[in-house]
Coordinates of N, CA and C in Angstrom, one line a residue:
X275 N 58.6 112.6 154.0 CA 58.8 111.6 153.4 C 58.4 110.4 153.4
X276 N 57.9 109.4 152.5 CA 57.0 108.2 152.5 C 57.5 107.6 152.1
X277 N 57.3 106.3 152.3 CA 57.7 105.0 151.3 C 56.6 104.8 150.5
X278 N 55.9 105.5 149.5 CA 55.5 105.2 148.6 C 56.3 106.4 147.3
X279 N 57.2 106.9 147.3 CA 58.0 106.9 146.5 C 59.0 105.8 145.7
X280 N 58.8 104.7 146.5 CA 59.5 103.4 146.1 C 59.0 102.6 144.4
X281 N 57.1 103.0 145.1 CA 56.4 102.3 143.6 C 56.5 103.8 142.6
X282 N 56.6 105.0 142.6 CA 56.5 105.8 141.5 C 57.8 105.3 140.5
X283 N 57.8 106.5 139.6 CA 59.2 106.3 138.4 C 60.5 106.6 138.8
X284 N 60.9 106.6 140.2 CA 62.5 106.7 140.7 C 62.2 106.1 142.1
X285 N 63.4 105.7 141.9 CA 64.3 104.7 143.2 C 63.8 105.5 144.2
X286 N 64.0 104.3 145.5 CA 64.0 105.3 147.0 C 65.3 105.4 147.4
X287 N 66.0 106.6 147.5 CA 67.1 106.6 148.2 C 68.5 107.1 147.0
X288 N 69.4 107.9 147.2 CA 70.3 108.2 146.0 C 71.2 107.1 145.8
X289 N 71.5 106.2 146.7 CA 72.2 105.4 146.9 C 71.7 103.6 146.7
X290 N 70.4 103.7 146.0 CA 69.5 102.8 146.0 C 69.8 101.6 145.1
X291 N 70.3 101.8 143.6 CA 70.1 101.3 142.6 C 71.4 99.7 142.4
X292 N 72.4 100.4 142.8 CA 73.6 99.2 142.3 C 73.6 98.3 143.0
X293 N 73.3 98.1 144.5 CA 73.7 97.2 145.5 C 72.6 96.3 144.7
X294 N 71.2 96.4 144.2 CA 70.1 96.0 143.9 C 70.2 95.4 142.4
X295 N 71.3 95.9 141.6 CA 71.4 95.4 140.3 C 72.5 94.3 141.0
X296 N 73.1 94.2 141.6 CA 74.0 93.3 142.0 C 73.7 92.1 143.1
X297 N 72.3 92.3 143.5 CA 72.0 91.7 144.8 C 70.7 91.0 144.7
X298 N 69.8 91.6 143.8 CA 68.4 91.0 143.4 C 68.1 90.0 142.5
X299 N 67.8 88.9 142.7 CA 67.7 87.5 141.7 C 67.3 88.2 140.6
X300 N 66.2 88.8 140.9 CA 65.0 89.3 139.7 C 65.8 90.1 138.4
X301 N 66.5 91.0 139.4 CA 67.3 92.0 138.6 C 68.1 91.7 138.2
X302 N 69.2 90.8 138.3 CA 70.6 89.9 138.0 C 70.0 89.2 136.5
X303 N 68.8 89.0 137.0 CA 68.6 87.9 135.6 C 68.2 88.6 134.2
X304 N 67.5 89.4 134.7 CA 66.9 90.8 133.6 C 68.4 91.7 132.9
X305 N 69.1 92.5 134.2 CA 70.1 93.3 133.7 C 71.7 92.3 133.1
X306 N 71.9 91.3 133.7 CA 72.8 90.6 133.3 C 72.4 89.9 132.3
X307 N 71.5 89.0 132.4 CA 70.8 88.2 131.3 C 70.1 88.7 129.6
X308 N 69.5 89.8 130.2 CA 68.7 89.9 129.0 C 69.4 91.7 128.9
X309 N 69.8 92.5 129.5 CA 70.4 93.7 129.2 C 72.1 93.6 128.7
X310 N 72.5 92.6 129.1 CA 74.1 92.9 129.2 C 75.0 93.7 130.2
X311 N 74.5 93.7 131.3 CA 75.2 94.7 132.2 C 75.0 93.7 133.5
X312 N 76.1 93.2 133.9 CA 76.8 92.6 135.4 C 77.3 93.3 136.5
X313 N 76.9 93.9 137.2 CA 77.4 94.4 138.1 C 77.2 93.4 139.8
X314 N 77.5 92.1 139.6 CA 77.4 91.8 140.7 C 78.7 91.0 141.0
X315 N 80.1 91.5 140.4 CA 81.4 91.2 140.8 C 82.4 92.5 140.5
X316 N 81.6 93.5 141.6 CA 82.5 95.1 141.6 C 83.8 94.5 141.1
X317 N 84.9 93.8 142.3 CA 85.8 93.9 142.6 C 86.7 92.8 141.3
X318 N 85.6 92.4 140.5 CA 86.7 91.9 139.1 C 86.3 93.3 138.0
X319 N 85.9 93.8 138.0 CA 85.9 95.0 137.1 C 86.8 96.1 136.8
X320 N 87.7 96.0 136.0 CA 88.8 96.8 136.0 C 89.1 97.2 134.3
X321 N 89.4 98.3 134.0 CA 89.5 98.8 132.5 C 90.9 98.1 132.4
X322 N 90.9 98.6 130.9 CA 92.4 97.9 130.5 C 93.2 99.1 130.8
X323 N 94.3 98.8 131.2 CA 95.7 99.7 131.8 C 95.8 101.0 130.3
X324 N 95.7 101.7 131.2 CA 95.9 103.1 130.2 C 94.6 103.8 130.1
X325 N 93.3 103.3 129.8 CA 92.3 103.9 129.4 C 91.7 104.8 130.4
X326 N 91.8 106.2 130.6 CA 91.1 107.1 130.9 C 90.7 108.0 130.4
X327 N 90.1 109.1 131.4 CA 89.3 109.9 130.7 C 90.4 111.3 130.6
X328 N 90.4 112.4 129.0 CA 91.0 113.1 128.9 C 91.3 114.3 130.0
X329 N 90.2 114.5 130.7 CA 90.3 115.5 131.7 C 91.1 115.2 133.1
X330 N 91.3 113.9 133.3 CA 92.2 113.5 134.1 C 91.1 112.9 135.3
X331 N 89.7 113.6 135.7 CA 88.7 112.5 136.3 C 88.6 111.5 136.3
X332 N 88.6 110.8 137.6 CA 88.3 109.7 138.0 C 87.5 108.6 137.3
X333 N 87.4 107.8 136.5 CA 86.8 106.6 135.5 C 86.2 105.3 136.2
X334 N 85.5 105.3 136.8 CA 84.9 104.0 138.0 C 84.6 103.1 137.1
X335 N 84.8 102.0 136.8 CA 84.6 100.9 136.5 C 83.4 100.2 137.5
X336 N 82.0 100.1 136.9 CA 80.7 99.2 138.1 C 80.6 98.1 138.1
X337 N 80.4 98.0 136.3 CA 79.8 96.8 135.6 C 80.0 96.6 134.5
X338 N 79.8 95.6 133.9 CA 80.7 94.9 133.2 C 79.4 94.1 131.3
X339 N 79.6 93.9 130.7 CA 79.1 93.8 129.7 C 79.4 92.4 129.3
X340 N 78.9 91.2 128.8 CA 79.4 89.7 128.8 C 80.7 90.1 127.9
X341 N 80.9 91.0 127.3 CA 82.1 91.2 125.7 C 83.4 91.5 126.6
X342 N 83.1 92.2 128.4 CA 84.2 92.6 129.0 C 84.4 94.4 128.8
X343 N 83.3 94.8 128.0 CA 83.3 96.0 128.1 C 82.7 96.5 129.3
X344 N 82.8 98.0 129.6 CA 83.0 98.3 130.8 C 81.9 99.8 130.8
X345 N 81.1 99.4 132.0 CA 80.1 100.3 132.3 C 80.8 101.6 133.7
X346 N 81.2 102.7 133.4 CA 81.9 103.4 134.1 C 81.4 104.6 134.8
X347 N 81.2 105.1 136.1 CA 81.2 106.6 136.4 C 82.1 107.1 136.0
X348 N 81.7 108.4 135.8 CA 82.9 109.8 135.6 C 82.8 110.5 136.7
X349 N 83.8 110.8 137.2 CA 84.5 111.6 138.8 C 83.8 111.3 139.6
X350 N 83.7 112.0 140.8 CA 83.3 111.5 141.9 C 82.2 111.8 142.4
X351 N 81.6 111.1 143.6 CA 80.3 111.1 143.8 C 79.6 109.7 143.9
X352 N 78.3 109.9 144.0 CA 78.0 108.6 144.0 C 76.7 108.5 142.6
X353 N 75.7 107.6 142.6 CA 74.9 107.0 141.1 C 74.5 108.1 140.4
X354 N 74.5 109.2 140.9 CA 74.1 110.7 139.8 C 75.1 111.2 139.0
X355 N 76.5 110.7 139.1 CA 77.2 110.7 137.9 C 77.3 110.0 136.4
X356 N 77.8 110.9 135.6 CA 77.6 110.4 134.2 C 78.0 108.8 134.1
X357 N 77.2 108.5 133.4 CA 77.5 106.4 132.7 C 78.9 106.7 131.6
X358 N 79.5 106.3 131.7 CA 80.1 106.2 130.2 C 80.2 104.7 129.8
X359 N 80.0 104.6 128.6 CA 80.1 103.0 128.1 C 81.5 103.0 127.3
X360 N 82.2 101.9 127.4 CA 83.9 101.8 126.8 C 84.1 100.4 126.6
X361 N 84.0 100.3 125.1 CA 83.9 99.1 124.2 C 85.4 98.7 124.1
X362 N 85.7 97.7 124.2 CA 87.1 97.1 124.1 C 87.0 97.1 122.6
X363 N 85.8 97.6 121.2 CA 86.4 97.3 120.3 C 86.9 98.9 119.8
X364 N 87.3 100.0 120.9 CA 87.8 101.1 120.6 C 86.8 102.1 120.7
X365 N 85.6 101.9 121.1 CA 84.7 103.6 121.0 C 84.4 103.1 122.7
X366 N 83.9 104.8 122.9 CA 83.2 104.9 124.1 C 82.5 106.1 124.2
X367 N 81.8 106.2 125.1 CA 80.8 107.2 124.8 C 80.0 107.2 126.3
X368 N 79.5 108.8 126.2 CA 78.7 109.1 127.6 C 77.0 107.9 127.5
X369 N 76.5 107.7 128.3 CA 75.2 106.4 127.5 C 73.9 107.2 128.8
X370 N 74.7 108.0 129.7 CA 73.5 108.1 130.8 C 73.8 109.2 131.8
X371 N 73.5 109.8 132.5 CA 73.3 111.3 133.7 C 72.9 110.3 134.9
X372 N 73.6 109.6 135.6 CA 73.0 108.8 136.5 C 72.7 107.5 136.2
X373 N 72.8 106.5 137.4 CA 72.4 105.2 137.5 C 70.9 104.9 137.2
X374 N 70.4 106.0 137.6 CA 68.5 106.0 137.3 C 68.5 106.3 135.9
X375 N 69.0 106.6 135.1 CA 69.0 106.7 133.3 C 69.8 105.9 132.7
X376 N 70.4 105.3 133.4 CA 71.3 103.5 132.6 C 70.1 103.0 133.1
X377 N 69.4 102.7 134.0 CA 68.7 101.7 134.2 C 67.3 102.0 133.3
X378 N 67.1 103.1 133.0 CA 65.7 102.9 132.4 C 65.8 103.2 130.9
X379 N 67.5 102.7 130.6 CA 67.8 103.0 129.2 C 67.6 101.5 129.1
X380 N 68.6 100.3 129.9 CA 68.5 98.8 130.1 C 67.1 98.6 130.0
X381 N 65.9 98.9 130.8 CA 65.0 97.9 131.0 C 64.0 98.7 129.8
X382 N 63.9 99.5 129.3 CA 63.1 100.0 128.4 C 63.3 99.1 126.7
X383 N 64.7 99.4 126.8 CA 65.6 98.9 125.5 C 66.7 98.4 125.5
X384 N 66.4 97.7 126.2 CA 68.0 96.4 126.1 C 69.1 96.0 124.8
X385 N 68.4 96.5 124.0 CA 69.4 96.3 122.7 C 69.6 97.7 122.2
X386 N 70.2 98.7 123.5 CA 70.3 100.3 123.0 C 71.6 100.2 121.9
X387 N 72.7 99.1 122.4 CA 73.9 98.9 121.6 C 73.4 98.9 120.0
X388 N 72.4 98.0 120.1 CA 72.4 98.1 118.1 C 71.8 99.5 117.8
X389 N 71.3 100.6 118.6 CA 71.2 101.6 118.0 C 71.7 102.5 117.0
X390 N 72.7 102.8 117.6 CA 73.6 103.8 116.7 C 73.7 103.7 115.3
X391 N 73.0 104.6 114.4 CA 73.6 105.0 112.8 C 72.0 103.7 112.2
X392 N 70.9 103.7 113.4 CA 69.8 102.8 112.3 C 68.6 104.0 112.1
X393 N 67.8 103.2 111.4 CA 66.9 104.0 111.3 C 65.3 103.8 112.2
X394 N 64.5 103.9 112.2 CA 63.7 103.9 113.4 C 63.2 102.4 112.9
X395 N 62.7 102.0 111.3 CA 62.4 101.1 111.5 C 63.2 99.9 111.2
X396 N 64.4 99.8 110.9 CA 65.7 99.1 111.6 C 65.4 98.7 113.5
X397 N 65.4 99.8 113.8 CA 65.1 99.2 116.0 C 64.4 98.6 115.5
X398 N 63.1 99.0 114.9 CA 61.4 98.0 115.3 C 62.0 96.7 115.2
X399 N 63.1 96.0 114.1 CA 62.9 95.1 114.0 C 64.0 94.3 114.7
X400 N 65.3 95.1 115.3 CA 66.3 94.7 116.0 C 65.2 94.4 117.5
X401 N 64.3 95.6 117.9 CA 63.4 95.1 119.2 C 62.6 93.9 119.0
X402 N 62.1 93.4 118.0 CA 61.7 92.6 117.4 C 61.9 91.1 117.4
X403 N 63.7 91.2 117.2 CA 64.1 90.3 117.2 C 64.8 89.7 118.5
X404 N 64.3 91.1 119.3 CA 65.0 90.7 120.5 C 63.6 89.7 121.6
X405 N 62.4 90.1 121.4 CA 61.2 89.7 121.8 C 61.0 88.1 121.1
X406 N 61.5 88.1 119.9 CA 61.6 86.4 119.3 C 62.3 85.8 120.1
X407 N 63.8 86.1 120.4 CA 65.0 85.4 121.2 C 64.6 85.1 122.6
X408 N 64.2 86.4 123.3 CA 63.1 86.3 124.4 C 62.1 86.3 124.9
X409 N 61.1 85.5 124.8 CA 59.6 85.5 124.4 C 59.3 86.0 126.3
X410 N 59.3 85.5 126.9 CA 59.1 86.6 128.4 C 59.9 88.2 128.7
X411 N 60.3 88.5 127.9 CA 61.4 89.7 128.1 C 60.3 90.7 128.8
X412 N 58.9 90.9 128.2 CA 58.3 92.0 128.8 C 57.6 91.5 130.6
X413 N 57.8 90.5 130.4 CA 57.4 90.0 131.8 C 58.7 90.2 132.5
X414 N 59.6 89.7 132.1 CA 60.7 89.9 133.1 C 61.2 90.9 133.4
X415 N 61.1 92.3 132.4 CA 61.4 93.1 132.8 C 60.3 94.1 133.5
X416 N 59.3 93.6 133.4 CA 58.1 94.3 134.7 C 58.7 93.5 136.1
X417 N 59.4 92.3 136.1 CA 59.3 92.0 137.4 C 60.9 93.2 137.9
X418 N 61.5 92.9 137.2 CA 63.1 93.7 137.6 C 62.8 95.2 137.9
X419 N 61.8 95.9 136.9 CA 61.7 97.3 137.5 C 60.9 96.8 138.8
X420 N 59.7 96.4 138.9 CA 59.1 96.3 140.5 C 60.1 96.1 141.5
X421 N 61.3 95.1 141.5 CA 62.1 94.9 142.5 C 62.6 96.1 142.7
X422 N 63.2 96.9 141.9 CA 63.9 98.1 141.7 C 63.0 99.2 142.2
X423 N 61.7 98.9 142.6 CA 61.1 100.1 143.5 C 60.8 101.0 142.3
X424 N 60.3 100.5 141.1 CA 60.3 101.2 140.0 C 58.6 100.5 139.2
X425 N 57.8 102.0 138.9 CA 56.5 101.2 138.2 C 56.7 101.1 136.9
X426 N 56.4 99.8 136.2 CA 57.0 99.8 134.8 C 55.9 100.7 134.0
X427 N 54.9 101.1 134.3 CA 54.2 101.7 133.8 C 54.7 103.7 133.4
X428 N 55.6 103.7 134.6 CA 55.5 105.4 134.2 C 57.3 105.2 133.9
X429 N 57.6 104.0 133.4 CA 59.2 104.1 132.6 C 58.8 105.0 131.0
X430 N 60.0 105.9 131.0 CA 60.0 106.6 129.6 C 59.4 105.9 127.9
X431 N 59.3 106.5 127.3 CA 59.0 105.6 126.0 C 60.7 105.0 125.3
X432 N 60.5 103.9 124.5 CA 62.1 103.6 123.7 C 62.0 105.3 123.3
X433 N 61.7 105.7 122.2 CA 62.1 106.7 121.7 C 63.0 107.6 122.8
X434 N 62.6 108.2 123.9 CA 63.1 109.0 124.9 C 64.5 108.3 124.8
X435 N 64.0 106.8 125.8 CA 65.5 106.4 126.3 C 66.7 106.6 124.9
X436 N 66.3 106.1 124.3 CA 67.2 106.0 122.6 C 67.9 107.1 122.4
X437 N 67.2 108.0 122.6 CA 67.7 109.9 122.5 C 68.4 110.3 122.8
X438 N 68.3 109.8 124.5 CA 69.2 110.5 125.3 C 71.2 110.3 124.9
X439 N 71.1 108.7 124.6 CA 72.8 108.6 124.7 C 73.3 110.2 123.3
X440 N 72.6 109.8 122.1 CA 72.6 110.4 121.1 C 73.1 112.0 121.4
X441 N 71.9 112.6 122.3 CA 71.8 114.1 123.2 C 73.3 114.3 123.7
X442 N 73.6 112.9 124.5 CA 75.1 113.5 125.4 C 76.3 113.1 124.4
X443 N 76.2 112.6 123.6 CA 77.3 112.6 122.8 C 77.6 113.6 122.1
X444 N 77.0 114.6 122.4 CA 77.5 116.3 121.3 C 77.6 117.0 122.8
X445 N 78.2 118.2 122.7 CA 78.0 119.5 124.0 C 78.7 118.8 124.9
X446 N 78.7 119.5 126.6 CA 80.0 119.6 127.3 C 79.5 118.2 127.8
X447 N 78.8 117.4 127.9 CA 78.6 116.3 128.4 C 80.1 115.2 128.1
X448 N 79.9 115.1 126.7 CA 80.6 114.6 125.9 C 82.4 114.9 126.0
X449 N 82.2 116.1 126.1 CA 83.8 117.0 126.5 C 84.2 116.3 127.8
X450 N 83.4 116.2 128.6 CA 83.6 115.9 130.2 C 84.1 114.5 130.1
X451 N 83.4 113.6 129.5 CA 83.6 112.2 129.0 C 84.3 111.7 128.1
X452 N 85.2 112.3 127.6 CA 86.2 111.6 126.6 C 87.2 110.6 127.1
X453 N 86.8 109.3 126.4 CA 88.1 108.5 127.0 C 89.1 108.6 125.8
X454 N 90.3 108.2 126.5 CA 91.7 107.8 126.4 C 92.0 106.9 125.9
X455 N 92.1 105.8 125.1 CA 93.2 104.8 125.1 C 94.2 104.3 125.8
X456 N 94.6 103.5 125.7 CA 96.0 103.3 126.3 C 97.3 103.7 125.9
X457 N 97.4 104.3 124.0 CA 98.1 105.1 123.8 C 97.7 106.5 124.0
X458 N 97.0 106.8 124.8 CA 96.8 108.5 124.7 C 95.6 109.3 123.5
X459 N 95.0 108.1 122.7 CA 94.2 108.7 121.3 C 93.0 108.5 122.2
X460 N 92.3 109.2 122.0 CA 90.8 109.8 122.3 C 89.9 108.1 121.4
X461 N 89.4 107.5 122.0 CA 88.6 106.2 121.6 C 87.3 106.8 120.4
X462 N 86.9 106.5 119.5 CA 86.3 106.5 118.6 C 84.5 107.0 119.7
X463 N 83.8 107.8 119.1 CA 82.5 108.1 119.6 C 81.7 107.2 119.4
X464 N 80.6 106.8 120.7 CA 80.1 105.2 120.2 C 78.7 105.6 120.0
X465 N 78.1 107.0 119.5 CA 77.1 107.6 119.3 C 77.6 108.6 118.4
X466 N 78.6 108.6 117.7 CA 79.0 109.4 116.6 C 77.7 110.0 115.4
X467 N 77.6 111.6 115.5 CA 76.9 112.0 114.3 C 77.2 111.4 113.2
X468 N 76.0 111.0 112.7 CA 76.3 110.4 111.0 C 76.1 111.8 110.5
X469 N 76.7 112.2 109.1 CA 76.8 113.2 108.4 C 75.5 112.9 107.3
X470 N 74.7 114.1 107.1 CA 73.8 113.4 106.1 C 73.7 114.5 105.1

């Protein structure tokens, strides 16, 4: 074990990310301000009454979006647990297999919420609009990545990170991460497959 792992593509230590998402100024500026993931006040994070997993497993909110939408861990364990996004609009779904996956998604494509049901050309337009609205986006992303111990050049491609939530929305992960609303009905799939 040596300290060089901190600058590779993976963060050092199994529980290293969440405290840094809440405690490092550059990281908070990017994640809360650009990627709309605020992990700074865990005690303030609470799901709407009755929102739960169909499996009965634990659904633990660890961050929120400005809208009040929730980022939640599924089951017991640490940062390696699947991450589910629960929208106040009645949609939910798995978006990452662990916090490192979520961090990569937010760093590479902070506009990921706009990805469902869009073509590649539409996504390029969304990304361009994001960059126009935030002219220092790339520099801010690089500073946040480095503060997390990640090499910005080693981050996956936009295509790869945006494909991940869609892949997770099908199969056993989706089944394990099925979220029920307060009335007991399943919430709509965040990345539901379009019929072609």
